[in-house]
Coordinates of C-alpha atoms in Angstrom, one line a residue:
Chain A
M24 CA 0.0 0.0 0.0
S25 CA 1.3 3.4 -1.0
I26 CA 2.3 6.2 1.3
E27 CA 2.0 9.8 0.1
I28 CA 3.7 12.6 2.1
Q29 CA 2.4 16.0 1.1
G30 CA 4.0 19.2 2.1
V31 CA 5.0 18.1 5.6
S32 CA 6.8 20.6 7.8
K33 CA 7.9 20.2 11.4
H34 CA 9.5 22.7 13.7
I35 CA 11.0 21.8 17.1
G36 CA 11.5 25.1 18.9
K37 CA 13.4 27.2 16.4
F38 CA 14.9 24.2 14.7
T39 CA 13.4 23.2 11.4
A40 CA 13.3 19.4 11.4
L41 CA 11.3 19.1 8.2
D42 CA 10.8 21.8 5.6
N43 CA 7.9 21.2 3.2
V44 CA 8.7 17.6 2.3
D45 CA 6.9 15.8 -0.5
L46 CA 7.4 12.1 -1.1
T47 CA 5.5 9.2 -2.6
V48 CA 6.4 5.6 -1.6
N49 CA 4.9 3.2 -4.1
E50 CA 3.2 -0.1 -3.2
G51 CA 5.6 -2.9 -2.4
E52 CA 8.6 -0.7 -2.5
L53 CA 11.5 -0.7 0.0
V54 CA 12.7 2.9 0.4
A55 CA 15.6 4.1 2.4
L56 CA 15.7 7.6 4.1
L57 CA 19.4 8.4 4.1
G58 CA 21.0 11.4 5.7
P59 CA 23.3 12.6 8.4
S60 CA 22.0 13.0 12.0
G61 CA 19.7 16.0 12.3
S62 CA 18.6 15.7 8.7
G63 CA 15.0 15.0 9.7
K64 CA 14.8 11.4 8.4
T65 CA 13.8 9.9 11.8
T66 CA 11.3 12.7 12.4
L67 CA 9.7 12.0 9.0
L68 CA 9.4 8.3 9.8
R69 CA 7.8 9.0 13.1
I70 CA 5.3 11.4 11.5
I71 CA 4.4 8.6 9.0
A72 CA 3.8 6.3 12.0
G73 CA 1.8 8.9 13.9
L74 CA 4.2 8.9 16.8
E75 CA 4.8 12.6 16.1
T76 CA 2.5 15.1 14.4
A77 CA 3.5 17.5 11.6
D78 CA 2.9 21.2 11.9
Q79 CA 1.8 21.3 8.3
G80 CA 1.0 18.8 5.5
S81 CA -0.7 15.5 5.4
I82 CA 0.1 11.8 5.3
V83 CA -2.0 9.6 3.0
I84 CA -1.7 5.8 3.4
D85 CA -3.4 3.6 0.9
G86 CA -5.3 6.5 -0.5
E87 CA -6.8 7.5 2.8
Q88 CA -5.9 10.3 5.1
A89 CA -3.9 8.7 8.0
S90 CA -5.7 8.6 11.4
K91 CA -4.6 11.0 14.1
R92 CA -3.4 8.5 16.6
A93 CA -0.6 6.0 16.1
R94 CA -2.7 3.1 17.5
D95 CA -5.3 3.5 14.7
R96 CA -2.8 3.7 11.8
N97 CA -2.1 0.0 11.6
V98 CA 1.6 0.7 10.9
G99 CA 4.4 -1.7 11.9
F100 CA 7.2 0.2 13.6
V101 CA 10.7 -1.3 14.4
F102 CA 12.9 0.7 16.8
Q103 CA 16.6 1.0 16.7
H104 CA 16.9 -0.3 20.3
Y105 CA 14.3 -3.0 19.8
A106 CA 11.9 -1.6 22.5
L107 CA 10.9 -5.2 23.4
F108 CA 8.7 -5.8 26.4
R109 CA 11.3 -7.1 28.9
H110 CA 8.8 -8.9 31.1
M111 CA 7.2 -10.9 28.3
S112 CA 8.5 -14.0 26.5
V113 CA 9.2 -13.9 22.8
F114 CA 5.8 -15.5 22.2
E115 CA 4.0 -12.9 24.3
N116 CA 6.0 -10.0 22.7
I117 CA 4.9 -11.1 19.2
A118 CA 1.3 -11.8 20.3
F119 CA 1.0 -8.4 22.0
G120 CA -0.6 -6.6 19.0
L121 CA -3.2 -9.3 18.7
R122 CA -4.0 -9.6 22.4
V123 CA -4.7 -5.9 22.8
R124 CA -7.3 -5.9 20.0
P125 CA -10.9 -5.2 20.9
W126 CA -12.8 -8.3 21.9
A127 CA -14.8 -8.5 18.7
T128 CA -11.7 -8.6 16.4
R129 CA -9.3 -10.5 18.7
P130 CA -8.3 -13.9 17.4
K131 CA -8.9 -17.0 19.4
N132 CA -5.9 -18.3 21.5
A133 CA -5.3 -21.1 19.1
K134 CA -5.3 -18.7 16.1
I135 CA -2.8 -16.4 17.9
R136 CA -0.6 -19.3 18.6
E137 CA -0.7 -20.3 14.9
I138 CA 0.2 -16.7 13.8
V139 CA 3.0 -16.3 16.3
L140 CA 4.6 -19.6 15.4
S141 CA 4.4 -18.9 11.7
L142 CA 6.0 -15.5 12.3
L143 CA 8.8 -17.1 14.4
K144 CA 9.4 -19.4 11.4
L145 CA 9.5 -16.4 9.1
V146 CA 12.1 -14.6 11.2
Q147 CA 14.1 -17.9 11.7
L148 CA 13.6 -18.0 15.5
E149 CA 11.7 -21.3 15.7
G150 CA 11.9 -22.9 19.2
L151 CA 12.8 -19.7 21.0
E152 CA 9.2 -18.6 21.8
K153 CA 9.7 -19.3 25.5
R154 CA 12.8 -17.2 25.8
Y155 CA 12.9 -13.7 27.3
P156 CA 14.5 -10.7 25.5
S157 CA 17.4 -10.7 27.9
Q158 CA 18.3 -14.2 26.8
L159 CA 18.6 -13.2 23.1
S160 CA 21.4 -11.7 21.1
G161 CA 21.0 -8.2 19.5
G162 CA 20.2 -9.7 16.1
Q163 CA 17.7 -12.1 17.5
R164 CA 16.0 -9.3 19.5
Q165 CA 15.6 -7.2 16.4
R166 CA 14.1 -10.1 14.5
V167 CA 11.6 -10.5 17.4
A168 CA 10.8 -6.8 17.1
L169 CA 10.2 -7.3 13.4
A170 CA 7.9 -10.3 13.9
R171 CA 6.0 -8.3 16.6
A172 CA 5.5 -5.5 14.1
L173 CA 4.4 -7.9 11.3
A174 CA 1.9 -9.7 13.6
I175 CA -0.7 -6.9 13.3
E176 CA -0.6 -7.3 9.5
P177 CA 0.4 -3.7 9.0
K178 CA -0.3 -1.7 5.9
V179 CA 3.2 -0.4 5.8
L180 CA 6.4 -1.3 7.7
L181 CA 8.6 1.4 9.1
L182 CA 12.1 0.7 10.5
D183 CA 14.1 3.3 12.4
E184 CA 17.8 2.5 12.0
P185 CA 17.0 -1.2 12.4
F186 CA 20.6 -2.4 12.4
G187 CA 22.2 0.6 14.1
A188 CA 22.7 -1.1 17.4
L189 CA 24.3 -4.3 16.0
D190 CA 27.9 -5.1 15.3
A191 CA 29.2 -5.0 11.7
R192 CA 28.9 -8.6 10.8
V193 CA 25.4 -9.2 12.2
R194 CA 24.4 -6.0 10.5
Q195 CA 25.5 -7.2 7.0
E196 CA 23.8 -10.5 7.5
L197 CA 20.6 -9.0 8.7
R198 CA 20.3 -6.4 6.0
R199 CA 20.7 -9.1 3.3
W200 CA 18.1 -11.1 5.1
L201 CA 15.8 -8.1 5.3
R202 CA 16.1 -7.6 1.5
R203 CA 15.2 -11.3 0.9
L204 CA 12.3 -11.0 3.3
H205 CA 11.0 -8.0 1.5
D206 CA 11.3 -9.8 -1.8
D207 CA 9.0 -12.5 -0.3
L208 CA 6.5 -10.3 1.5
H209 CA 6.4 -7.3 -0.9
M210 CA 5.2 -5.1 2.0
T211 CA 5.6 -1.3 1.5
S212 CA 8.6 -0.5 3.7
V213 CA 10.5 2.6 4.7
F214 CA 13.7 2.4 6.7
V215 CA 15.9 5.1 8.1
T216 CA 19.7 4.9 8.0
H217 CA 22.8 7.1 8.1
D218 CA 24.9 4.3 6.6
Q219 CA 25.1 4.9 2.8
E220 CA 26.4 1.4 2.2
E221 CA 23.3 -0.1 3.9
A222 CA 21.0 2.1 1.8
L223 CA 22.8 1.3 -1.5
E224 CA 22.7 -2.4 -0.8
V225 CA 19.1 -2.9 0.5
A226 CA 16.8 -0.2 -0.9
D227 CA 14.8 -0.1 -4.1
R228 CA 14.9 3.7 -4.0
I229 CA 17.0 6.1 -1.8
V230 CA 15.8 9.4 -0.5
V231 CA 18.8 11.5 0.5
M232 CA 17.9 14.1 3.1
N233 CA 19.8 17.0 4.6
H234 CA 18.6 19.9 6.9
G235 CA 15.0 18.8 6.7
K236 CA 14.8 18.7 2.9
I237 CA 15.1 16.0 0.3
E238 CA 18.3 16.4 -1.7
Q239 CA 17.7 13.6 -4.2
I240 CA 15.4 10.7 -4.8
G241 CA 16.5 7.8 -7.0
T242 CA 17.5 4.2 -7.4
P243 CA 20.8 3.3 -5.7
Q244 CA 22.5 3.5 -9.1
E245 CA 21.0 6.8 -10.0
V246 CA 22.0 8.5 -6.7
Y247 CA 25.5 7.0 -6.7
D248 CA 26.4 7.5 -10.4
H249 CA 24.6 10.8 -10.9
P250 CA 24.4 12.7 -7.7
A251 CA 22.2 15.8 -8.0
N252 CA 24.5 18.0 -6.0
P253 CA 27.7 18.2 -4.0
F254 CA 26.0 17.1 -0.8
V255 CA 24.9 13.8 -2.3
Y256 CA 28.3 13.4 -3.9
N257 CA 29.9 13.8 -0.5
F258 CA 27.5 11.7 1.5
L259 CA 27.5 8.7 -0.8
G260 CA 31.1 7.7 -0.5
R261 CA 34.5 9.1 -0.8
V262 CA 35.1 11.8 -3.4
N263 CA 38.0 13.9 -4.6
L264 CA 37.6 17.6 -5.2
F265 CA 39.3 19.4 -8.1
H266 CA 39.0 23.2 -8.1
G267 CA 38.9 25.0 -11.4
R268 CA 37.1 27.6 -13.5
V269 CA 34.5 27.5 -16.1
H270 CA 35.2 29.3 -19.4
N271 CA 33.1 29.2 -22.5
G272 CA 31.4 26.0 -21.4
T273 CA 34.6 24.3 -20.7
V274 CA 35.9 23.6 -17.2
S275 CA 39.6 23.8 -16.7
M276 CA 41.2 22.2 -13.7
G277 CA 44.9 22.6 -14.2
E278 CA 45.8 20.9 -17.4
I279 CA 42.6 19.0 -17.5
K280 CA 39.6 20.2 -19.4
V281 CA 36.1 18.9 -19.2
D282 CA 33.0 19.9 -21.1
S283 CA 30.9 21.7 -18.5
P284 CA 27.4 20.3 -18.4
A285 CA 25.8 22.4 -15.7
P286 CA 26.8 26.0 -15.0
S287 CA 27.2 27.2 -18.6
D288 CA 25.3 30.5 -18.3
Q289 CA 28.0 31.9 -16.1
D290 CA 31.5 32.6 -17.3
N291 CA 34.7 32.5 -15.5
V292 CA 33.3 31.4 -12.2
P293 CA 35.0 29.0 -9.7
V294 CA 33.7 25.5 -9.9
V295 CA 34.5 22.2 -8.3
G296 CA 34.9 18.9 -10.0
Y297 CA 33.9 15.8 -8.0
V298 CA 35.6 12.5 -8.8
R299 CA 35.2 9.2 -7.0
P300 CA 38.4 7.3 -6.2
H301 CA 37.5 4.5 -8.6
D302 CA 37.1 7.1 -11.4
I303 CA 40.8 8.1 -11.0
T304 CA 43.3 6.4 -13.2
I305 CA 47.0 6.6 -12.6
A306 CA 49.9 5.8 -14.9
K307 CA 53.7 5.8 -14.7
S308 CA 54.0 7.8 -17.9
R309 CA 52.2 10.7 -19.4
N310 CA 51.2 9.0 -22.7
G311 CA 50.5 12.4 -24.2
K312 CA 47.3 12.9 -22.2
A313 CA 46.4 15.9 -20.1
T314 CA 47.2 14.8 -16.5
I315 CA 47.9 16.0 -13.0
E316 CA 51.3 15.1 -11.5
A317 CA 51.2 13.5 -8.0
K318 CA 53.4 11.6 -5.6
I319 CA 52.3 8.4 -3.9
Q320 CA 52.0 8.9 -0.2
H321 CA 50.5 5.6 1.0
I322 CA 49.4 2.3 -0.5
N323 CA 46.9 -0.1 1.1
P324 CA 47.0 -3.3 -1.0
V325 CA 44.6 -5.3 1.2
G326 CA 41.3 -6.4 -0.3
P327 CA 40.0 -6.7 -3.9
I328 CA 41.1 -3.2 -4.8
V329 CA 44.3 -1.3 -4.0
R330 CA 43.8 2.1 -2.3
V331 CA 46.4 4.7 -3.2
E332 CA 46.8 8.0 -1.4
L333 CA 48.4 10.7 -3.6
E334 CA 49.5 14.2 -3.1
R335 CA 49.4 16.7 -6.0
L336 CA 52.7 18.3 -6.9
D337 CA 51.2 21.7 -7.7
D338 CA 48.9 22.6 -4.8
R339 CA 49.8 19.7 -2.4
Q340 CA 46.1 18.6 -2.2
P341 CA 45.5 14.9 -1.4
I342 CA 43.9 12.6 -4.0
A343 CA 42.5 9.2 -3.3
A344 CA 42.6 6.6 -6.0
E345 CA 41.5 3.0 -6.3
I346 CA 43.2 0.7 -8.8
T347 CA 43.0 -3.0 -9.5
R348 CA 45.3 -5.5 -8.0
D349 CA 46.5 -6.4 -11.6
Q350 CA 47.5 -2.9 -12.3
Y351 CA 49.2 -2.6 -8.9
Y352 CA 51.4 -5.7 -9.5
S353 CA 52.1 -5.0 -13.2
D354 CA 53.1 -1.4 -12.7
S355 CA 54.7 -2.2 -9.3
Y356 CA 54.0 1.1 -7.5
T357 CA 55.8 2.1 -4.4
V358 CA 55.5 5.0 -2.0
G359 CA 57.3 8.1 -3.3
D360 CA 56.7 7.3 -7.0
L361 CA 55.7 10.1 -9.3
V362 CA 52.5 9.2 -11.2
Y363 CA 50.2 10.9 -13.7
V364 CA 46.6 11.2 -12.7
T365 CA 43.6 11.4 -15.0
P366 CA 40.1 11.7 -13.7
T367 CA 37.5 9.9 -15.9
N368 CA 33.9 10.7 -14.7
V369 CA 33.8 14.2 -13.3
G370 CA 30.8 15.8 -11.8
V371 CA 31.0 19.6 -12.0
F372 CA 29.2 22.0 -9.6
L373 CA 29.6 25.7 -8.8
D374 CA 32.0 26.2 -6.0
Y375 CA 30.2 25.9 -2.7
D376 CA 31.1 24.6 0.6
P377 CA 29.3 21.3 1.2
V378 CA 28.1 20.9 4.7
I379 CA 27.8 17.5 6.2
Chain B
M25 CA 53.8 -26.9 26.3
S26 CA 54.1 -28.0 29.9
A27 CA 54.9 -24.5 30.9
A28 CA 51.7 -23.3 29.3
L29 CA 49.8 -26.1 31.0
Q30 CA 51.2 -25.1 34.3
A31 CA 50.3 -21.5 33.7
T32 CA 46.6 -22.4 33.1
K33 CA 46.7 -24.5 36.2
T34 CA 48.0 -21.7 38.5
T35 CA 45.4 -19.3 37.1
K36 CA 42.7 -21.8 37.8
S37 CA 43.7 -22.6 41.4
R38 CA 44.0 -18.9 42.3
K39 CA 41.0 -17.1 41.0
H40 CA 42.1 -13.6 40.0
H41 CA 39.9 -10.7 40.8
V42 CA 40.2 -7.4 39.0
L43 CA 39.6 -5.4 42.1
P44 CA 42.3 -6.0 44.8
G45 CA 41.6 -6.7 48.4
F46 CA 38.6 -9.0 48.0
G47 CA 39.7 -11.1 51.0
L48 CA 40.3 -8.1 53.3
S49 CA 37.0 -6.3 52.3
L50 CA 35.0 -9.5 52.7
G51 CA 36.5 -10.1 56.1
F52 CA 35.8 -6.6 57.2
T53 CA 32.2 -6.8 55.9
I54 CA 31.5 -10.0 57.9
F55 CA 33.1 -8.5 61.0
W56 CA 31.0 -5.3 60.7
L57 CA 27.8 -7.2 60.0
S58 CA 28.5 -9.4 63.1
A59 CA 29.3 -6.5 65.4
V60 CA 26.4 -4.3 64.3
V61 CA 23.6 -6.8 63.5
L62 CA 24.3 -10.5 64.3
I63 CA 25.8 -10.2 67.8
P64 CA 23.0 -8.0 69.3
L65 CA 20.4 -10.2 67.7
T66 CA 22.0 -13.3 69.2
T67 CA 22.0 -11.7 72.6
L68 CA 18.3 -11.2 72.2
F69 CA 17.8 -15.0 71.7
F70 CA 20.1 -15.8 74.6
K71 CA 18.2 -13.5 76.9
T72 CA 14.9 -15.1 75.8
C73 CA 16.2 -18.6 76.5
Q74 CA 16.4 -17.7 80.2
L75 CA 12.6 -17.7 80.2
G76 CA 12.2 -21.4 79.5
W77 CA 9.6 -22.6 77.0
P78 CA 6.4 -22.6 79.2
N79 CA 7.1 -19.0 80.4
F80 CA 7.9 -17.9 76.9
V81 CA 4.7 -19.3 75.5
K82 CA 2.7 -17.7 78.3
I83 CA 4.2 -14.2 77.8
V84 CA 4.0 -14.2 74.0
T85 CA 0.4 -15.5 73.9
D86 CA -0.9 -13.2 76.6
P87 CA -4.1 -11.5 75.3
E88 CA -2.6 -8.1 75.6
A89 CA 0.4 -9.1 73.6
I90 CA -1.9 -10.7 70.9
A91 CA -3.9 -7.5 70.7
A92 CA -0.6 -5.6 70.2
Y93 CA 0.6 -7.9 67.5
K94 CA -2.7 -7.5 65.7
L95 CA -2.4 -3.7 65.8
S96 CA 1.3 -3.6 64.9
F97 CA 1.1 -6.0 62.0
G98 CA -2.3 -4.9 60.8
A99 CA -1.6 -1.2 60.9
S100 CA 1.9 -1.6 59.4
F101 CA 0.5 -3.7 56.6
T102 CA -2.4 -1.4 55.9
A103 CA -0.2 1.7 56.0
A104 CA 2.3 0.1 53.6
L105 CA -0.6 -0.8 51.2
I106 CA -1.9 2.8 51.3
N107 CA 1.6 4.0 50.8
L108 CA 2.0 1.6 47.9
F109 CA -0.9 3.2 46.1
F110 CA -0.3 6.9 46.9
G111 CA 3.5 6.5 46.7
F112 CA 3.1 5.1 43.3
L113 CA 1.0 8.1 42.3
V114 CA 3.6 10.5 43.7
A115 CA 6.4 8.7 42.0
W116 CA 4.5 8.7 38.7
V117 CA 3.8 12.4 38.8
L118 CA 7.4 13.3 40.0
G119 CA 9.0 10.9 37.6
R120 CA 7.0 11.6 34.4
Y121 CA 5.9 15.2 34.4
D122 CA 7.7 18.4 34.6
F123 CA 5.9 21.2 36.4
P124 CA 6.8 24.3 38.4
F125 CA 8.4 23.5 41.8
R126 CA 8.8 19.9 40.9
K127 CA 12.3 19.9 42.6
F128 CA 10.7 21.4 45.7
F129 CA 8.0 18.7 45.9
D130 CA 10.6 16.1 45.2
S131 CA 12.7 17.1 48.2
I132 CA 9.6 17.3 50.4
V133 CA 9.1 13.6 49.9
D134 CA 12.3 13.0 51.8
L135 CA 11.2 14.9 54.9
P136 CA 9.8 11.8 56.8
F137 CA 13.3 10.3 56.3
A138 CA 15.0 13.2 58.0
L139 CA 12.5 14.4 60.6
P140 CA 13.0 13.0 64.1
T141 CA 10.1 10.6 64.6
A142 CA 9.1 12.2 67.9
V143 CA 8.7 15.6 66.1
A144 CA 6.6 13.9 63.5
G145 CA 4.4 12.3 66.1
I146 CA 3.9 15.5 68.1
S147 CA 3.0 17.5 65.0
L148 CA 0.6 14.9 63.6
A149 CA -1.0 14.5 67.0
A150 CA -1.6 18.3 67.2
L151 CA -2.8 18.5 63.6
Y152 CA -5.4 15.7 64.1
S153 CA -6.5 16.6 67.6
D154 CA -10.0 17.9 68.2
K155 CA -8.8 21.5 67.9
G156 CA -6.1 20.9 65.4
W157 CA -6.0 22.3 61.8
I158 CA -7.4 19.1 60.3
G159 CA -8.9 17.6 63.4
H160 CA -11.4 20.4 64.0
F161 CA -13.0 19.7 60.6
L162 CA -13.4 16.1 61.6
A163 CA -14.6 16.5 65.2
P164 CA -18.1 17.6 64.3
H165 CA -18.6 14.4 62.3
N166 CA -17.5 12.5 65.4
I167 CA -14.2 11.4 63.7
K168 CA -11.3 11.2 66.1
I169 CA -7.8 10.5 65.0
S170 CA -5.4 11.7 67.6
Y171 CA -5.2 9.5 70.7
T172 CA -7.1 6.6 69.0
P173 CA -5.9 3.6 67.1
T174 CA -6.6 5.4 63.9
G175 CA -3.7 7.7 64.8
V176 CA -1.4 4.8 64.6
Y177 CA -2.2 4.3 60.9
I178 CA -1.7 8.0 60.2
A179 CA 1.7 8.0 61.8
L180 CA 2.8 4.8 60.0
I181 CA 1.6 6.2 56.6
F182 CA 3.6 9.3 57.2
I183 CA 6.9 7.6 57.9
G184 CA 6.6 5.0 55.2
L185 CA 5.8 7.2 52.2
P186 CA 9.3 8.1 51.0
Y187 CA 10.3 4.4 50.9
V188 CA 7.8 3.6 48.2
V189 CA 8.4 6.8 46.2
R190 CA 12.2 6.5 46.3
T191 CA 12.2 2.8 45.1
I192 CA 9.7 3.3 42.3
Q193 CA 10.8 6.7 41.0
P194 CA 14.3 5.7 39.6
V195 CA 12.8 2.7 37.7
L196 CA 10.1 4.9 36.3
E197 CA 12.5 7.5 35.1
D198 CA 14.6 4.8 33.6
L199 CA 11.8 3.4 31.5
E200 CA 12.4 3.8 27.8
G201 CA 9.8 5.9 26.1
Q202 CA 10.1 3.7 23.0
V203 CA 8.5 0.8 24.8
E204 CA 5.3 2.8 25.2
E205 CA 5.5 4.0 21.6
A206 CA 5.9 0.4 20.5
A207 CA 2.8 -0.6 22.5
E208 CA 0.9 2.3 20.9
S209 CA 1.9 1.5 17.4
L210 CA 0.8 -2.1 18.0
G211 CA -2.7 -0.8 18.7
A212 CA -2.7 -0.8 22.5
S213 CA -4.8 1.9 24.3
R214 CA -3.2 4.0 27.0
M215 CA -4.9 1.8 29.7
Q216 CA -3.6 -1.4 28.0
T217 CA -0.2 0.1 27.8
F218 CA -0.2 0.9 31.4
L219 CA -1.6 -2.4 32.6
R220 CA 0.3 -4.7 30.3
V221 CA 3.6 -2.9 29.8
L222 CA 4.3 -0.3 32.5
L223 CA 2.8 -1.9 35.6
P224 CA 4.6 -5.3 35.2
T225 CA 7.9 -3.5 34.6
L226 CA 7.4 -1.4 37.8
L227 CA 6.0 -4.3 39.9
P228 CA 9.4 -5.5 41.4
A229 CA 10.2 -1.9 42.5
A230 CA 6.7 -1.4 43.9
I231 CA 7.0 -4.7 45.9
A232 CA 10.4 -3.6 47.2
G233 CA 9.0 -0.2 48.2
F234 CA 6.1 -1.9 49.9
S235 CA 8.3 -4.2 52.0
L236 CA 10.6 -1.4 53.0
A237 CA 7.7 0.7 54.1
F238 CA 6.2 -2.3 55.9
A239 CA 9.4 -3.1 57.8
R240 CA 9.9 0.5 58.7
A241 CA 6.4 0.8 60.1
L242 CA 6.8 -2.4 62.2
G243 CA 9.8 -0.9 63.9
E244 CA 8.3 2.6 64.4
Y245 CA 8.0 3.7 67.9
G246 CA 8.7 7.5 68.3
S247 CA 5.9 9.0 66.3
V248 CA 3.2 6.4 67.2
I249 CA 3.4 6.9 71.0
F250 CA 2.6 10.6 70.6
I251 CA -0.5 10.1 68.5
S252 CA -1.8 6.9 69.9
N253 CA -3.6 6.5 73.3
N254 CA -1.2 3.6 74.1
L255 CA -4.0 1.8 76.0
P256 CA -3.7 -2.0 76.2
F257 CA -6.1 -3.8 73.8
K258 CA -6.8 -0.4 72.1
G259 CA -3.9 1.7 70.9
E260 CA -0.9 -0.3 72.1
I261 CA 1.7 -1.4 69.5
V262 CA 4.3 -4.1 70.2
P263 CA 7.2 -1.8 70.6
Q264 CA 5.2 0.1 73.3
L265 CA 4.5 -3.1 75.1
I266 CA 8.2 -4.0 75.0
V267 CA 9.0 -0.6 76.5
N268 CA 6.4 -1.2 79.2
E269 CA 8.0 -4.6 80.1
L270 CA 11.4 -2.9 80.2
S271 CA 10.2 -0.2 82.6
N272 CA 9.0 -3.0 84.8
Y273 CA 12.5 -4.5 84.7
D274 CA 11.1 -7.6 83.1
Y275 CA 13.9 -8.0 80.5
P276 CA 13.2 -11.7 79.5
A277 CA 9.5 -10.8 78.8
A278 CA 10.6 -7.8 76.7
T279 CA 13.1 -9.9 74.7
G280 CA 10.5 -12.7 74.3
L281 CA 8.2 -10.3 72.6
A282 CA 11.1 -8.9 70.6
V283 CA 11.9 -12.3 69.3
V284 CA 8.4 -12.9 68.2
M285 CA 8.5 -9.6 66.3
L286 CA 11.9 -10.4 64.8
V287 CA 11.0 -13.9 63.6
T288 CA 7.7 -12.8 62.2
S289 CA 9.1 -9.8 60.3
F290 CA 11.9 -11.9 59.0
V291 CA 9.6 -14.5 57.6
L292 CA 7.3 -11.8 56.1
L293 CA 10.2 -10.0 54.5
L294 CA 11.6 -13.3 53.1
L295 CA 8.2 -13.9 51.6
V296 CA 8.0 -10.5 50.0
N297 CA 11.5 -10.9 48.7
T298 CA 10.6 -14.2 47.1
I299 CA 7.6 -12.6 45.4
Q300 CA 9.8 -9.7 44.2
R301 CA 12.4 -12.1 42.8
Y302 CA 9.7 -13.9 41.0
A303 CA 8.3 -10.7 39.6
S304 CA 11.7 -9.5 38.4
R305 CA 12.9 -12.9 37.1
H306 CA 13.3 -11.7 33.5
Q307 CA 14.6 -8.2 34.0
E308 CA 18.2 -7.9 33.0
A309 CA 20.5 -5.5 34.9
R310 CA 21.0 -2.7 32.3

């Protein structure tokens, strides 16, 4: 079921948590709200759930104006710190949403048992129904919390930094598992994260937020390959900055010239070229190309790619490059070597100080 | 290889504690507990033994003594129950809401801790007497509190209140707001959230507060004697009876009654602790 967020604003004191946000989440989609802390992503999620109210704007779930109170919205919410009921067994935690229903719609005990056991199977915690939350690991607790939210057959599932409290390995496992689960259930889901890797790996679409506004909406590939602005460039992974000037539709950064796609109406203005480390090629000889000269400062050859830290000879700015192991061994680079740097895919924006 | 084996052996035989001086501090703790608690209590039992069994039974089953037990345990239990309810309310308001002078009210709760009990007794007796600030409203309705057994209840409620508030309040303040939000998003009403989520979480603390208030009320003497009429069979509590025996120089009788009080309160507190442990069996120390 779809979620439509229309013109939602929220102020907390003088702080603007959300500034006129519009967003539509399509049925069956898994959307990530990605942004730094204070960007308003959690506030937006809580407003969708009804745990907070917006100053302006409306939330439409499944074509209907969402009810005022959270308890009437029928929305599954998973908290970062699980928020399990400590005094209840796993079984009772999951059954809670069914047991508090009004008498007329409350399922019979046998039916509740059937639902809970099938959910335990779904979250791969069969046989643990008699345990208490304190006897479970973090990853298991979060899966109980998920099963508890699913028990009420919610219209949409909302997850607030669901893997934030877990250690790195469990986190990776769980997010792949969540993706598979979503592929099975196809429930409209929104999750909040500040971890770009998590968003890129799990989500169908990513909503990048900053200062209460949406910076860009797109598939992981769109936002990664074609960031809409410097903030998105910076937030979605490491990036090198090349300062230059635009002149007659051509950006010159030292010797390197790029056709300027964006700021063509202005002439002779400072611009910044953004280049990802894997879009930087380095060579031992100039080969007649326009290049930047740099010296190798550090090499980290561990892993599938080799990370090379360089320093430009002209303005002593650092450059990060990633090369293949093959190139690393065939060219046999060592620290202190002089190399020639060529950026391949450059994103050009007017000079502006990106704030993270 | 053998060296490594030996190393594990030595570490096993001498358990290593991170904090130094475990032996010394344990020894001192046991010494201190013995000097302050165990030895005086043992003397109590020795003194009682001088009575001999038939005499002991006669003294502790005397009708006056039995009336005093009833008042002492009955009033203490009732006062603790009332404190449980109102103390819960006070803790709830102080722990969950912010309002002007909250800090002031918060510190007032501790007054019964600090006030000399005799002072409390005198002021309560004056307040509830026929001409007192509160008493003169009640007198026309033929309700008397000061110098009647009812006064005993009032005094015991007064001294027990902070115990309940101070045990519940920290647990209440420590509750995660997210647990309530979780219950709400799952469709629970406020009442259901309170009854099914908050109350069970607070129960162990509430029981602990209750047992502290109860124990404190059982031992209370100073404030009660000022507000009660102290008459045998009417307003006489066990501590008063013990003091009476002492002033008659009947030490064995006094210690006999004391032993009955001691054993009974011990058994009751043990019972309450067991219930509390059962209620808190799944709560992890966070």
